[in-house]
Amino acid sequence: MSDHDVTLAHIEAAAAALAGVAQHTPIDHASYLSDLTGVPTYMKLENLQRTGSFKLRGATYRLSRLSAEERSRGVVAASAGNHAQGVAFAAKQLGIEATIYMPLGAPVPKLLATKGYGATVITDGATVDDCLELALAHAERTGAVMIHPFDHADVIAGQGTIGLEIVADVPDVQTVIVPIGGGGLIAGIAVAVKSWAKAQGREIRVVGVQAAQSASYPPSLVAGHPVAIERRATIADGIAVARPGVHTFPLIRDLVDEIVTVDEDDIARAVLTILERTKLVVEPAGAVAVAAILAGLVTPTGPTVALLSGGNIDPLLLQRIVGQGLVASGRYMTLRIPLPDRPGQLAQVSDLLARVGANVIEVLHTRHDLGLTVTDVVLQISVETRGPNHQGDVLQALREAGFAPEVVSS
């Protein structure tokens, strides 16, 4: 079987091989998203998969297909975390030695988990692309088998088993929304659901979502072949891939109906919304399908499934993202208010804020600010609000009282 040849039969074989290792993850009806889209909308909870992401599927199937001789040489992989954990877990299950290259800034929980599964972890290189080069050099030097994170038929087929579960659990699905990094996940799912739908005599739309800071597919599709982009920093590190795969690209070109991009605020808002509404922890890369719905970038025509692809997030990053999500949702605002230096001004501002229902979170009252005269002070105050309209009410109340608030962040 060639690396280009991913079929429904290939994916069904992967599903059989994964039985007892990968879980058939739940589908959750999302009433909030359903109200927003006007159609039944579900979330496929791959963040609850063993190792915390879908990557276990492709890694396990790829390793299970190695010959005894290949297994004896060990495997090597490169990853920011999820593929690393998938390969490490699968290798431990199959008794194969694994070496994983992870970037220097890899999230600590992913690093510790990968080591915990028994792999040898080498942190080197600034990006996953750097690590891929290091892993390839390691494979050439030692004879270890390179396990690519997305660009191999067995990996694509393993990820495609998610598509079989989606159509089994939501047989009337019309739209499936999937995160895209290198493209192995959406390529496999697209083969699975499109093949199944064709056999049923109907169609299923497949929509991909990339982080705007690292979106290599739109320019590649325009060019007609994979092109490398200059990748910028994104909170969605799990899908920050600078160049589409050679094997994933044609599948995505031929089978994926639409690709949209979401910005950093969209992603943070989605992580926060999922956390608040469903009590699920999802990493930024895993939340981009929901981000696309919340941003109004996808118009579903019928029952819709959004894939939550992973839940491995550093608690410190989660803390920052929740803050960013609150700001992006109009739920948190920091104001800078110049005041005359006389008693009662702070009390007056506090009273005004209480009357309009804004909850004060933090206050900085200082005379030492550039641009102030000796008779002025500046009040920097952070408040919790109920959304953009409420923020407008807060600003209007302050201005009507004669204050000149400046929004520092909102």
mmCIF file of N, CA, C and O in Angstrom, residues 282-343:
data_model
loop_
_atom_site.group_PDB
_atom_site.id
_atom_site.type_symbol
_atom_site.label_atom_id
_atom_site.label_comp_id
_atom_site.label_asym_id
_atom_site.label_seq_id
_atom_site.Cartn_x
_atom_site.Cartn_y
_atom_site.Cartn_z
ATOM 1 N N VAL A 282 -9.893 22.002 27.447
ATOM 2 C CA VAL A 282 -9.446 21.756 26.074
ATOM 3 C C VAL A 282 -8.267 22.675 25.780
ATOM 4 O O VAL A 282 -8.291 23.857 26.127
ATOM 5 N N GLU A 283 -7.243 22.132 25.160
ATOM 6 C CA GLU A 283 -6.092 22.968 24.799
ATOM 7 C C GLU A 283 -6.478 23.868 23.623
ATOM 8 O O GLU A 283 -7.444 23.585 22.894
ATOM 9 N N PRO A 284 -5.752 24.982 23.419
ATOM 10 C CA PRO A 284 -6.132 25.925 22.356
ATOM 11 C C PRO A 284 -6.274 25.281 20.980
ATOM 12 O O PRO A 284 -7.251 25.526 20.269
ATOM 13 N N ALA A 285 -5.312 24.425 20.592
ATOM 14 C CA ALA A 285 -5.399 23.765 19.278
ATOM 15 C C ALA A 285 -6.653 22.900 19.186
ATOM 16 O O ALA A 285 -7.256 22.769 18.117
ATOM 17 N N GLY A 286 -7.042 22.330 20.322
ATOM 18 C CA GLY A 286 -8.215 21.463 20.347
ATOM 19 C C GLY A 286 -9.535 22.195 20.305
ATOM 20 O O GLY A 286 -10.590 21.597 20.086
ATOM 21 N N ALA A 287 -9.491 23.517 20.511
ATOM 22 C CA ALA A 287 -10.718 24.322 20.619
ATOM 23 C C ALA A 287 -11.039 25.104 19.353
ATOM 24 O O ALA A 287 -12.043 25.815 19.303
ATOM 25 N N VAL A 288 -10.208 25.004 18.304
ATOM 26 C CA VAL A 288 -10.380 25.905 17.158
ATOM 27 C C VAL A 288 -11.666 25.642 16.379
ATOM 28 O O VAL A 288 -12.220 26.549 15.756
ATOM 29 N N ALA A 289 -12.176 24.395 16.406
ATOM 30 C CA ALA A 289 -13.444 24.117 15.710
ATOM 31 C C ALA A 289 -14.588 24.886 16.372
ATOM 32 O O ALA A 289 -15.430 25.476 15.691
ATOM 33 N N VAL A 290 -14.588 24.903 17.695
ATOM 34 C CA VAL A 290 -15.608 25.678 18.419
ATOM 35 C C VAL A 290 -15.365 27.176 18.224
ATOM 36 O O VAL A 290 -16.306 27.954 18.082
ATOM 37 N N ALA A 291 -14.093 27.575 18.171
ATOM 38 C CA ALA A 291 -13.761 28.992 17.925
ATOM 39 C C ALA A 291 -14.363 29.467 16.605
ATOM 40 O O ALA A 291 -14.903 30.585 16.511
ATOM 41 N N ALA A 292 -14.307 28.616 15.578
ATOM 42 C CA ALA A 292 -14.853 28.982 14.270
ATOM 43 C C ALA A 292 -16.368 29.166 14.334
ATOM 44 O O ALA A 292 -16.924 30.073 13.698
ATOM 45 N N ILE A 293 -17.044 28.337 15.136
ATOM 46 C CA ILE A 293 -18.501 28.477 15.302
ATOM 47 C C ILE A 293 -18.821 29.769 16.041
ATOM 48 O O ILE A 293 -19.677 30.552 15.621
ATOM 49 N N LEU A 294 -18.117 30.017 17.153
ATOM 50 C CA LEU A 294 -18.377 31.216 17.958
ATOM 51 C C LEU A 294 -18.107 32.495 17.170
ATOM 52 O O LEU A 294 -18.787 33.504 17.362
ATOM 53 N N ALA A 295 -17.122 32.444 16.262
ATOM 54 C CA ALA A 295 -16.769 33.624 15.469
ATOM 55 C C ALA A 295 -17.672 33.786 14.238
ATOM 56 O O ALA A 295 -17.503 34.736 13.473
ATOM 57 N N GLY A 296 -18.603 32.855 14.057
ATOM 58 C CA GLY A 296 -19.536 32.949 12.928
ATOM 59 C C GLY A 296 -18.903 32.650 11.588
ATOM 60 O O GLY A 296 -19.387 33.097 10.550
ATOM 61 N N LEU A 297 -17.813 31.866 11.594
ATOM 62 C CA LEU A 297 -17.088 31.589 10.355
ATOM 63 C C LEU A 297 -17.610 30.359 9.613
ATOM 64 O O LEU A 297 -17.268 30.122 8.466
ATOM 65 N N VAL A 298 -18.426 29.563 10.301
ATOM 66 C CA VAL A 298 -18.983 28.356 9.686
ATOM 67 C C VAL A 298 -20.502 28.450 9.739
ATOM 68 O O VAL A 298 -21.068 28.768 10.785
ATOM 69 N N THR A 299 -21.156 28.198 8.607
ATOM 70 C CA THR A 299 -22.623 28.240 8.556
ATOM 71 C C THR A 299 -23.149 26.823 8.337
ATOM 72 O O THR A 299 -23.268 26.367 7.198
ATOM 73 N N PRO A 300 -23.447 26.108 9.425
ATOM 74 C CA PRO A 300 -23.935 24.736 9.280
ATOM 75 C C PRO A 300 -25.338 24.709 8.667
ATOM 76 O O PRO A 300 -26.152 25.609 8.903
ATOM 77 N N THR A 301 -25.608 23.671 7.880
ATOM 78 C CA THR A 301 -26.928 23.526 7.258
ATOM 79 C C THR A 301 -27.747 22.440 7.929
ATOM 80 O O THR A 301 -28.922 22.267 7.635
ATOM 81 N N GLY A 302 -27.122 21.670 8.793
ATOM 82 C CA GLY A 302 -27.816 20.580 9.479
ATOM 83 C C GLY A 302 -26.972 20.113 10.635
ATOM 84 O O GLY A 302 -26.024 20.798 11.033
ATOM 85 N N PRO A 303 -27.296 18.954 11.208
ATOM 86 C CA PRO A 303 -26.538 18.462 12.369
ATOM 87 C C PRO A 303 -25.033 18.570 12.154
ATOM 88 O O PRO A 303 -24.507 18.183 11.111
ATOM 89 N N THR A 304 -24.365 19.125 13.165
ATOM 90 C CA THR A 304 -22.946 19.493 13.043
ATOM 91 C C THR A 304 -22.139 18.893 14.186
ATOM 92 O O THR A 304 -22.601 18.869 15.334
ATOM 93 N N VAL A 305 -20.950 18.413 13.865
ATOM 94 C CA VAL A 305 -20.030 17.903 14.889
ATOM 95 C C VAL A 305 -18.736 18.709 14.835
ATOM 96 O O VAL A 305 -18.106 18.812 13.783
ATOM 97 N N ALA A 306 -18.376 19.296 15.977
ATOM 98 C CA ALA A 306 -17.100 20.002 16.112
ATOM 99 C C ALA A 306 -16.165 19.119 16.923
ATOM 100 O O ALA A 306 -16.531 18.640 18.005
ATOM 101 N N LEU A 307 -14.977 18.877 16.398
ATOM 102 C CA LEU A 307 -14.024 17.991 17.070
ATOM 103 C C LEU A 307 -13.174 18.764 18.069
ATOM 104 O O LEU A 307 -12.522 19.754 17.715
ATOM 105 N N LEU A 308 -13.192 18.319 19.326
ATOM 106 C CA LEU A 308 -12.253 18.817 20.340
ATOM 107 C C LEU A 308 -11.088 17.835 20.341
ATOM 108 O O LEU A 308 -11.195 16.728 20.870
ATOM 109 N N SER A 309 -9.973 18.226 19.731
ATOM 110 C CA SER A 309 -8.939 17.247 19.395
ATOM 111 C C SER A 309 -7.964 16.930 20.519
ATOM 112 O O SER A 309 -7.267 15.927 20.459
ATOM 113 N N GLY A 310 -7.883 17.777 21.555
ATOM 114 C CA GLY A 310 -6.938 17.491 22.633
ATOM 115 C C GLY A 310 -7.191 18.340 23.866
ATOM 116 O O GLY A 310 -7.789 19.419 23.777
ATOM 117 N N GLY A 311 -6.731 17.833 25.004
ATOM 118 C CA GLY A 311 -6.957 18.548 26.260
ATOM 119 C C GLY A 311 -5.701 18.738 27.083
ATOM 120 O O GLY A 311 -5.769 19.019 28.285
ATOM 121 N N ASN A 312 -4.534 18.607 26.450
ATOM 122 C CA ASN A 312 -3.274 18.716 27.201
ATOM 123 C C ASN A 312 -2.809 20.166 27.242
ATOM 124 O O ASN A 312 -2.233 20.665 26.278
ATOM 125 N N ILE A 313 -3.067 20.828 28.347
ATOM 126 C CA ILE A 313 -2.714 22.246 28.463
ATOM 127 C C ILE A 313 -2.005 22.508 29.777
ATOM 128 O O ILE A 313 -2.389 21.985 30.836
ATOM 129 N N ASP A 314 -0.962 23.295 29.716
ATOM 130 C CA ASP A 314 -0.220 23.724 30.898
ATOM 131 C C ASP A 314 -1.145 24.601 31.752
ATOM 132 O O ASP A 314 -1.739 25.550 31.244
ATOM 133 N N PRO A 315 -1.313 24.287 33.046
ATOM 134 C CA PRO A 315 -2.206 25.097 33.888
ATOM 135 C C PRO A 315 -1.880 26.593 33.876
ATOM 136 O O PRO A 315 -2.780 27.430 33.953
ATOM 137 N N LEU A 316 -0.588 26.945 33.787
ATOM 138 C CA LEU A 316 -0.220 28.359 33.751
ATOM 139 C C LEU A 316 -0.702 29.018 32.460
ATOM 140 O O LEU A 316 -1.166 30.164 32.462
ATOM 141 N N LEU A 317 -0.620 28.267 31.339
ATOM 142 C CA LEU A 317 -1.140 28.790 30.073
ATOM 143 C C LEU A 317 -2.656 28.914 30.143
ATOM 144 O O LEU A 317 -3.230 29.898 29.665
ATOM 145 N N LEU A 318 -3.305 27.926 30.760
ATOM 146 C CA LEU A 318 -4.766 27.983 30.900
ATOM 147 C C LEU A 318 -5.182 29.238 31.660
ATOM 148 O O LEU A 318 -6.140 29.916 31.286
ATOM 149 N N GLN A 319 -4.424 29.562 32.718
ATOM 150 C CA GLN A 319 -4.714 30.760 33.502
ATOM 151 C C GLN A 319 -4.647 32.014 32.632
ATOM 152 O O GLN A 319 -5.537 32.871 32.676
ATOM 153 N N ARG A 320 -3.616 32.107 31.788
ATOM 154 C CA ARG A 320 -3.469 33.274 30.917
ATOM 155 C C ARG A 320 -4.567 33.314 29.849
ATOM 156 O O ARG A 320 -5.086 34.380 29.519
ATOM 157 N N ILE A 321 -4.906 32.142 29.336
ATOM 158 C CA ILE A 321 -5.924 32.082 28.284
ATOM 159 C C ILE A 321 -7.301 32.442 28.820
ATOM 160 O O ILE A 321 -8.080 33.118 28.148
ATOM 161 N N VAL A 322 -7.592 32.015 30.041
ATOM 162 C CA VAL A 322 -8.873 32.395 30.652
ATOM 163 C C VAL A 322 -8.958 33.914 30.759
ATOM 164 O O VAL A 322 -9.984 34.518 30.424
ATOM 165 N N GLY A 323 -7.851 34.544 31.181
ATOM 166 C CA GLY A 323 -7.831 36.008 31.244
ATOM 167 C C GLY A 323 -8.043 36.636 29.883
ATOM 168 O O GLY A 323 -8.844 37.571 29.727
ATOM 169 N N GLN A 324 -7.346 36.118 28.872
ATOM 170 C CA GLN A 324 -7.494 36.639 27.515
ATOM 171 C C GLN A 324 -8.907 36.398 26.991
ATOM 172 O O GLN A 324 -9.493 37.249 26.319
ATOM 173 N N GLY A 325 -9.465 35.234 27.327
ATOM 174 C CA GLY A 325 -10.825 34.918 26.898
ATOM 175 C C GLY A 325 -11.855 35.843 27.528
ATOM 176 O O GLY A 325 -12.822 36.260 26.877
ATOM 177 N N LEU A 326 -11.646 36.189 28.804
ATOM 178 C CA LEU A 326 -12.554 37.121 29.479
ATOM 179 C C LEU A 326 -12.512 38.495 28.813
ATOM 180 O O LEU A 326 -13.544 39.133 28.573
ATOM 181 N N VAL A 327 -11.301 38.946 28.481
ATOM 182 C CA VAL A 327 -11.145 40.231 27.796
ATOM 183 C C VAL A 327 -11.813 40.176 26.426
ATOM 184 O O VAL A 327 -12.586 41.066 26.046
ATOM 185 N N ALA A 328 -11.538 39.097 25.676
ATOM 186 C CA ALA A 328 -12.087 38.968 24.320
ATOM 187 C C ALA A 328 -13.612 38.871 24.324
ATOM 188 O O ALA A 328 -14.274 39.266 23.362
ATOM 189 N N SER A 329 -14.177 38.370 25.420
ATOM 190 C CA SER A 329 -15.630 38.212 25.515
ATOM 191 C C SER A 329 -16.323 39.452 26.075
ATOM 192 O O SER A 329 -17.527 39.444 26.310
ATOM 193 N N GLY A 330 -15.544 40.509 26.344
ATOM 194 C CA GLY A 330 -16.138 41.713 26.920
ATOM 195 C C GLY A 330 -16.516 41.539 28.375
ATOM 196 O O GLY A 330 -17.417 42.201 28.881
ATOM 197 N N ARG A 331 -15.797 40.660 29.067
ATOM 198 C CA ARG A 331 -16.141 40.357 30.459
ATOM 199 C C ARG A 331 -15.118 40.936 31.445
ATOM 200 O O ARG A 331 -15.236 40.741 32.644
ATOM 201 N N TYR A 332 -14.105 41.606 30.908
ATOM 202 C CA TYR A 332 -13.049 42.146 31.766
ATOM 203 C C TYR A 332 -12.497 43.377 31.074
ATOM 204 O O TYR A 332 -12.226 43.354 29.873
ATOM 205 N N MET A 333 -12.338 44.453 31.818
ATOM 206 C CA MET A 333 -11.881 45.703 31.207
ATOM 207 C C MET A 333 -11.013 46.463 32.207
ATOM 208 O O MET A 333 -11.341 46.552 33.394
ATOM 209 N N THR A 334 -9.900 46.997 31.720
ATOM 210 C CA THR A 334 -9.034 47.830 32.558
ATOM 211 C C THR A 334 -9.115 49.263 32.050
ATOM 212 O O THR A 334 -8.946 49.527 30.857
ATOM 213 N N LEU A 335 -9.386 50.186 32.975
ATOM 214 C CA LEU A 335 -9.563 51.606 32.642
ATOM 215 C C LEU A 335 -8.479 52.446 33.309
ATOM 216 O O LEU A 335 -8.042 52.146 34.424
ATOM 217 N N ARG A 336 -8.085 53.496 32.621
ATOM 218 C CA ARG A 336 -7.172 54.484 33.189
ATOM 219 C C ARG A 336 -7.958 55.793 33.292
ATOM 220 O O ARG A 336 -8.450 56.315 32.289
ATOM 221 N N ILE A 337 -8.099 56.281 34.511
ATOM 222 C CA ILE A 337 -8.936 57.470 34.738
ATOM 223 C C ILE A 337 -8.127 58.547 35.460
ATOM 224 O O ILE A 337 -7.784 58.392 36.639
ATOM 225 N N PRO A 338 -7.799 59.671 34.777
ATOM 226 C CA PRO A 338 -7.133 60.789 35.476
ATOM 227 C C PRO A 338 -8.126 61.444 36.451
ATOM 228 O O PRO A 338 -9.305 61.622 36.122
ATOM 229 N N LEU A 339 -7.628 61.791 37.654
ATOM 230 C CA LEU A 339 -8.488 62.403 38.674
ATOM 231 C C LEU A 339 -7.793 63.613 39.291
ATOM 232 O O LEU A 339 -6.570 63.608 39.435
ATOM 233 N N PRO A 340 -8.576 64.630 39.679
ATOM 234 C CA PRO A 340 -7.976 65.706 40.485
ATOM 235 C C PRO A 340 -7.619 65.156 41.867
ATOM 236 O O PRO A 340 -8.338 64.299 42.389
ATOM 237 N N ASP A 341 -6.497 65.611 42.424
ATOM 238 C CA ASP A 341 -6.006 65.061 43.688
ATOM 239 C C ASP A 341 -6.728 65.695 44.868
ATOM 240 O O ASP A 341 -6.195 66.572 45.560
ATOM 241 N N ARG A 342 -7.974 65.245 45.063
ATOM 242 C CA ARG A 342 -8.725 65.716 46.233
ATOM 243 C C ARG A 342 -9.543 64.561 46.812
ATOM 244 O O ARG A 342 -9.884 63.611 46.087
ATOM 245 N N PRO A 343 -9.852 64.612 48.101
ATOM 246 C CA PRO A 343 -10.535 63.498 48.766
ATOM 247 C C PRO A 343 -11.891 63.177 48.106
ATOM 248 O O PRO A 343 -12.584 64.062 47.600
#
